[in-house]
Amino acid sequence: MGDYRGVSELQETPPAAPDSPAGTAGREAPGAAGQPPVKPVLTAGAAKRANASVIGMIIALALSIATFLPIVLMNPSPKTDGYRPDINVSAVAQNAADVAGFTPAAPETGDTFRANYARWESGTGSGVPTWEVGYLTPKESFIGMVQTRQSNPTWLLQQVKSAPVTGSRNAGGRDWELRDTGKGEKSMVLADAAGTTVILTGSAQLDEFTVLAEAVVKDLEDKSGTAGTASSGSTADATVSPSPVPSP
């Protein structure tokens, strides 16, 4: 009986698996069942070095903020949509009239078109003195006005960026020559504007060109005294140019 029990116990006990990397990888160490994994603990020196790195980064960030903060505070962002120069086109045109030799156009556009420059150019480089005004349109586009009494074909082509004539457009009762580059830039040219040539050039839409062109014509006609002139034989004509008194 004693031998029988010894054989039974040997049969019930499974043979030990040979030690191998694959066999030991999936087995837990004796006494480790149900125990949480062991976490590595930093030594006092390693923890001190790690804290020193974090503190150094915080100090560097604080110094960077302290360096740039005064610059930001000294240059606050604008509270409006942007700087809009207050250009009095009429006043500048009156000053330019003495040297221009013609009446500079100062179209009245109200608050719809905003002038961002108005100047007299002596024409040192081109040989053509010009009166120039730049306008920002209601649709946030741009139209530049150039006026001169000494236009020539070469100068005109330069002003319209060599754009070909593509038609005409009536504005203010006058037919303006329409030129288009096909790349967004277009021009309207009035060759006989109170003895001068007026060119409007920019990327705005044609309806905005027309509004500004009408204002230009009205301004020039008002200044030359032709605005509101009635046809021949009317009371207005008789008032402006009365008939001579017949001799007795």
Short mmCIF file of C-alpha atoms in Angstrom, two decimals:
data_model
loop_
_atom_site.label_atom_id
_atom_site.label_comp_id
_atom_site.label_asym_id
_atom_site.label_seq_id
_atom_site.Cartn_x
_atom_site.Cartn_y
_atom_site.Cartn_z
CA MET A 1 0.00 0.00 0.00
CA GLY A 2 2.78 2.36 0.74
CA ASP A 3 4.28 1.77 -2.71
CA TYR A 4 0.90 2.35 -4.40
CA ARG A 5 0.43 5.74 -2.80
CA GLY A 6 3.88 6.77 -3.81
CA VAL A 7 3.20 5.97 -7.46
CA SER A 8 -0.14 7.81 -7.38
CA GLU A 9 1.40 10.97 -6.00
CA LEU A 10 4.07 10.90 -8.65
CA GLN A 11 1.45 10.55 -11.39
CA GLU A 12 -0.68 13.43 -10.09
CA THR A 13 2.26 15.81 -9.91
CA PRO A 14 2.92 17.32 -13.40
CA PRO A 15 6.49 17.37 -14.52
CA ALA A 16 8.25 20.69 -14.25
CA ALA A 17 8.61 22.55 -17.54
CA PRO A 18 12.16 23.23 -18.64
CA ASP A 19 13.43 26.73 -18.01
CA SER A 20 13.30 28.84 -21.17
CA PRO A 21 12.72 32.52 -21.99
CA ALA A 22 9.35 31.70 -23.53
CA GLY A 23 8.27 29.55 -20.61
CA THR A 24 9.22 31.96 -17.86
CA ALA A 25 7.83 35.10 -19.54
CA GLY A 26 4.19 34.27 -18.83
CA ARG A 27 4.70 32.89 -15.27
CA GLU A 28 4.47 35.00 -12.19
CA ALA A 29 7.18 34.82 -9.62
CA PRO A 30 6.39 32.72 -6.50
CA GLY A 31 4.41 34.69 -4.03
CA ALA A 32 3.58 37.46 -6.60
CA ALA A 33 0.04 36.33 -7.38
CA GLY A 34 -2.45 39.11 -6.58
CA GLN A 35 0.27 41.60 -5.72
CA PRO A 36 0.53 45.04 -7.53
CA PRO A 37 3.54 45.52 -9.81
CA VAL A 38 6.54 47.06 -8.21
CA LYS A 39 7.10 50.73 -9.18
CA PRO A 40 10.60 52.11 -9.43
CA VAL A 41 11.43 54.69 -6.79
CA LEU A 42 13.63 57.69 -7.67
CA THR A 43 16.54 58.29 -5.47
CA ALA A 44 16.80 61.59 -3.66
CA GLY A 45 19.48 62.83 -6.08
CA ALA A 46 17.46 61.91 -9.19
CA ALA A 47 14.33 63.58 -7.80
CA LYS A 48 16.30 66.72 -7.02
CA ARG A 49 17.69 66.87 -10.53
CA ALA A 50 14.22 66.40 -12.07
CA ASN A 51 12.74 69.17 -9.91
CA ALA A 52 15.62 71.46 -10.85
CA SER A 53 14.89 70.98 -14.58
CA VAL A 54 11.20 71.82 -14.12
CA ILE A 55 12.01 74.88 -12.03
CA GLY A 56 14.51 76.03 -14.65
CA MET A 57 11.93 75.81 -17.42
CA ILE A 58 9.42 77.78 -15.35
CA ILE A 59 11.99 80.48 -14.64
CA ALA A 60 12.95 80.70 -18.33
CA LEU A 61 9.28 81.04 -19.35
CA ALA A 62 8.72 83.75 -16.74
CA LEU A 63 11.75 85.69 -17.97
CA SER A 64 10.51 85.48 -21.58
CA ILE A 65 7.08 86.81 -20.61
CA ALA A 66 8.67 89.59 -18.56
CA THR A 67 10.79 90.57 -21.57
CA PHE A 68 7.98 90.84 -24.12
CA LEU A 69 5.16 92.06 -21.86
CA PRO A 70 6.35 95.71 -21.73
CA ILE A 71 6.58 95.77 -25.55
CA VAL A 72 3.01 94.51 -25.89
CA LEU A 73 1.73 96.99 -23.31
CA MET A 74 3.52 99.90 -24.99
CA ASN A 75 1.95 99.02 -28.38
CA PRO A 76 -1.72 98.26 -27.73
CA SER A 77 -3.77 96.95 -30.60
CA PRO A 78 -6.05 99.52 -32.26
CA LYS A 79 -9.64 99.61 -31.10
CA THR A 80 -10.96 100.51 -34.55
CA ASP A 81 -11.01 98.71 -37.90
CA GLY A 82 -7.76 100.42 -38.88
CA TYR A 83 -6.25 103.81 -39.47
CA ARG A 84 -8.29 105.92 -41.85
CA PRO A 85 -6.58 109.15 -42.83
CA ASP A 86 -8.73 112.26 -42.92
CA ILE A 87 -7.87 113.71 -46.33
CA ASN A 88 -9.55 116.97 -47.31
CA VAL A 89 -9.40 116.57 -51.09
CA SER A 90 -10.99 119.96 -51.80
CA ALA A 91 -8.45 121.82 -49.66
CA VAL A 92 -5.49 120.02 -51.22
CA ALA A 93 -6.94 120.63 -54.71
CA GLN A 94 -7.20 124.36 -54.04
CA ASN A 95 -3.56 124.45 -53.00
CA ALA A 96 -2.53 122.52 -56.12
CA ALA A 97 -4.53 124.73 -58.48
CA ASP A 98 -1.91 127.47 -58.37
CA VAL A 99 0.81 125.24 -59.82
CA ALA A 100 -1.37 122.87 -61.87
CA GLY A 101 -2.48 125.32 -64.52
CA PHE A 102 -5.91 123.66 -64.53
CA THR A 103 -8.72 122.99 -62.10
CA PRO A 104 -7.95 119.82 -60.12
CA ALA A 105 -11.01 117.61 -59.74
CA ALA A 106 -12.24 117.09 -56.18
CA PRO A 107 -15.37 114.95 -56.61
CA GLU A 108 -17.88 115.08 -53.80
CA THR A 109 -18.51 111.48 -52.73
CA GLY A 110 -19.82 111.97 -49.21
CA ASP A 111 -18.92 109.13 -46.87
CA THR A 112 -19.16 106.41 -49.50
CA PHE A 113 -15.70 106.82 -51.05
CA ARG A 114 -12.84 107.55 -48.65
CA ALA A 115 -9.73 109.31 -49.92
CA ASN A 116 -6.46 107.89 -48.61
CA TYR A 117 -4.19 110.34 -50.44
CA ALA A 118 -4.38 113.53 -52.50
CA ARG A 119 -1.24 115.02 -54.03
CA TRP A 120 0.28 117.03 -56.82
CA GLU A 121 3.07 115.29 -58.75
CA SER A 122 5.42 117.55 -60.65
CA GLY A 123 6.17 114.83 -63.21
CA THR A 124 9.94 114.89 -62.76
CA GLY A 125 10.28 111.28 -63.90
CA SER A 126 7.50 111.00 -66.48
CA GLY A 127 7.51 114.55 -67.78
CA VAL A 128 3.76 114.75 -67.18
CA PRO A 129 2.65 116.70 -64.08
CA THR A 130 -0.45 115.16 -62.54
CA TRP A 131 -3.09 115.65 -59.88
CA GLU A 132 -3.69 112.34 -58.10
CA VAL A 133 -6.28 111.12 -55.58
CA GLY A 134 -6.73 107.58 -54.26
CA TYR A 135 -10.15 106.33 -53.15
CA LEU A 136 -11.28 103.34 -51.11
CA THR A 137 -14.67 102.27 -52.41
CA PRO A 138 -17.72 101.22 -50.38
CA LYS A 139 -16.92 97.58 -51.27
CA GLU A 140 -13.37 97.95 -49.93
CA SER A 141 -11.72 98.12 -53.35
CA PHE A 142 -9.49 100.86 -54.73
CA ILE A 143 -9.76 103.41 -57.53
CA GLY A 144 -7.00 105.87 -58.30
CA MET A 145 -7.78 109.12 -60.11
CA VAL A 146 -5.14 110.85 -62.24
CA GLN A 147 -5.71 114.17 -64.02
CA THR A 148 -3.39 116.12 -66.33
CA ARG A 149 -3.45 118.60 -69.19
CA GLN A 150 -0.30 117.18 -70.79
CA SER A 151 -1.36 113.65 -71.64
CA ASN A 152 0.45 111.75 -74.37
CA PRO A 153 -0.03 108.20 -75.76
CA THR A 154 2.99 106.74 -73.97
CA TRP A 155 2.03 108.17 -70.61
CA LEU A 156 -1.59 107.09 -71.05
CA LEU A 157 -0.58 103.49 -71.79
CA GLN A 158 1.52 103.47 -68.65
CA GLN A 159 -1.39 104.71 -66.57
CA VAL A 160 -3.80 102.06 -67.87
CA LYS A 161 -1.14 99.32 -67.65
CA SER A 162 -1.23 98.82 -71.43
CA ALA A 163 -4.83 97.62 -71.25
CA PRO A 164 -6.66 97.59 -74.60
CA VAL A 165 -9.86 99.51 -75.27
CA THR A 166 -12.80 97.19 -74.58
CA GLY A 167 -15.69 99.62 -75.03
CA SER A 168 -17.17 102.76 -73.55
CA ARG A 169 -19.30 103.60 -70.52
CA ASN A 170 -21.53 106.60 -69.99
CA ALA A 171 -21.12 108.38 -66.70
CA GLY A 172 -22.23 111.90 -65.85
CA GLY A 173 -23.55 112.37 -69.38
CA ARG A 174 -20.08 111.76 -70.87
CA ASP A 175 -18.76 108.72 -72.72
CA TRP A 176 -15.71 107.33 -70.95
CA GLU A 177 -13.31 105.02 -72.75
CA LEU A 178 -13.25 101.64 -71.01
CA ARG A 179 -9.99 99.66 -70.84
CA ASP A 180 -9.58 96.26 -69.20
CA THR A 181 -6.43 94.21 -68.56
CA GLY A 182 -8.44 91.01 -68.08
CA LYS A 183 -6.70 90.47 -64.72
CA GLY A 184 -9.03 92.48 -62.49
CA GLU A 185 -7.49 95.89 -63.21
CA LYS A 186 -9.57 98.23 -65.36
CA SER A 187 -9.61 101.90 -66.33
CA MET A 188 -12.06 104.55 -67.46
CA VAL A 189 -10.58 107.42 -69.48
CA LEU A 190 -12.17 110.80 -70.21
CA ALA A 191 -9.97 112.57 -72.75
CA ASP A 192 -11.75 115.93 -72.73
CA ALA A 193 -12.55 116.84 -69.15
CA ALA A 194 -12.51 120.64 -68.94
CA GLY A 195 -9.35 120.73 -71.04
CA THR A 196 -7.71 117.87 -69.16
CA THR A 197 -7.55 114.08 -69.27
CA VAL A 198 -8.93 112.14 -66.31
CA ILE A 199 -8.12 108.46 -65.77
CA LEU A 200 -9.74 106.23 -63.16
CA THR A 201 -7.85 102.98 -62.55
CA GLY A 202 -8.30 100.18 -60.06
CA SER A 203 -9.73 96.79 -59.18
CA ALA A 204 -13.21 97.95 -58.17
CA GLN A 205 -16.39 96.92 -59.94
CA LEU A 206 -17.75 98.96 -62.82
CA ASP A 207 -20.72 100.25 -60.87
CA GLU A 208 -18.34 101.87 -58.39
CA PHE A 209 -16.28 103.28 -61.27
CA THR A 210 -19.44 104.82 -62.67
CA VAL A 211 -20.40 106.47 -59.38
CA LEU A 212 -16.98 108.07 -59.01
CA ALA A 213 -16.88 109.08 -62.69
CA GLU A 214 -20.23 110.83 -62.35
CA ALA A 215 -18.93 112.74 -59.33
CA VAL A 216 -15.83 113.78 -61.28
CA VAL A 217 -17.87 115.13 -64.20
CA LYS A 218 -20.22 117.01 -61.89
CA ASP A 219 -17.35 118.60 -60.01
CA LEU A 220 -15.56 119.75 -63.17
CA GLU A 221 -18.75 121.10 -64.70
CA ASP A 222 -19.64 122.97 -61.51
CA LYS A 223 -16.22 124.59 -61.39
CA SER A 224 -16.20 125.49 -65.06
CA GLY A 225 -19.69 127.02 -64.85
CA THR A 226 -21.26 124.64 -67.37
CA ALA A 227 -23.33 122.69 -64.90
CA GLY A 228 -27.00 123.45 -65.12
CA THR A 229 -26.60 125.49 -68.29
CA ALA A 230 -29.78 125.43 -70.31
CA SER A 231 -30.03 125.07 -74.06
CA SER A 232 -29.63 128.00 -76.43
CA GLY A 233 -32.39 130.60 -76.22
CA SER A 234 -33.39 129.76 -72.64
CA THR A 235 -33.65 132.22 -69.80
CA ALA A 236 -30.42 130.87 -68.29
CA ASP A 237 -28.51 131.55 -71.50
CA ALA A 238 -29.98 135.05 -71.71
CA THR A 239 -28.87 135.70 -68.13
CA VAL A 240 -25.36 134.46 -68.68
CA SER A 241 -24.85 136.01 -72.10
CA PRO A 242 -27.42 138.77 -72.69
CA SER A 243 -28.07 140.02 -76.20
CA PRO A 244 -26.44 143.32 -77.10
CA VAL A 245 -28.61 146.41 -76.78
CA PRO A 246 -29.58 147.64 -80.25
CA SER A 247 -28.15 151.03 -81.21
CA PRO A 248 -30.65 153.91 -81.59
#
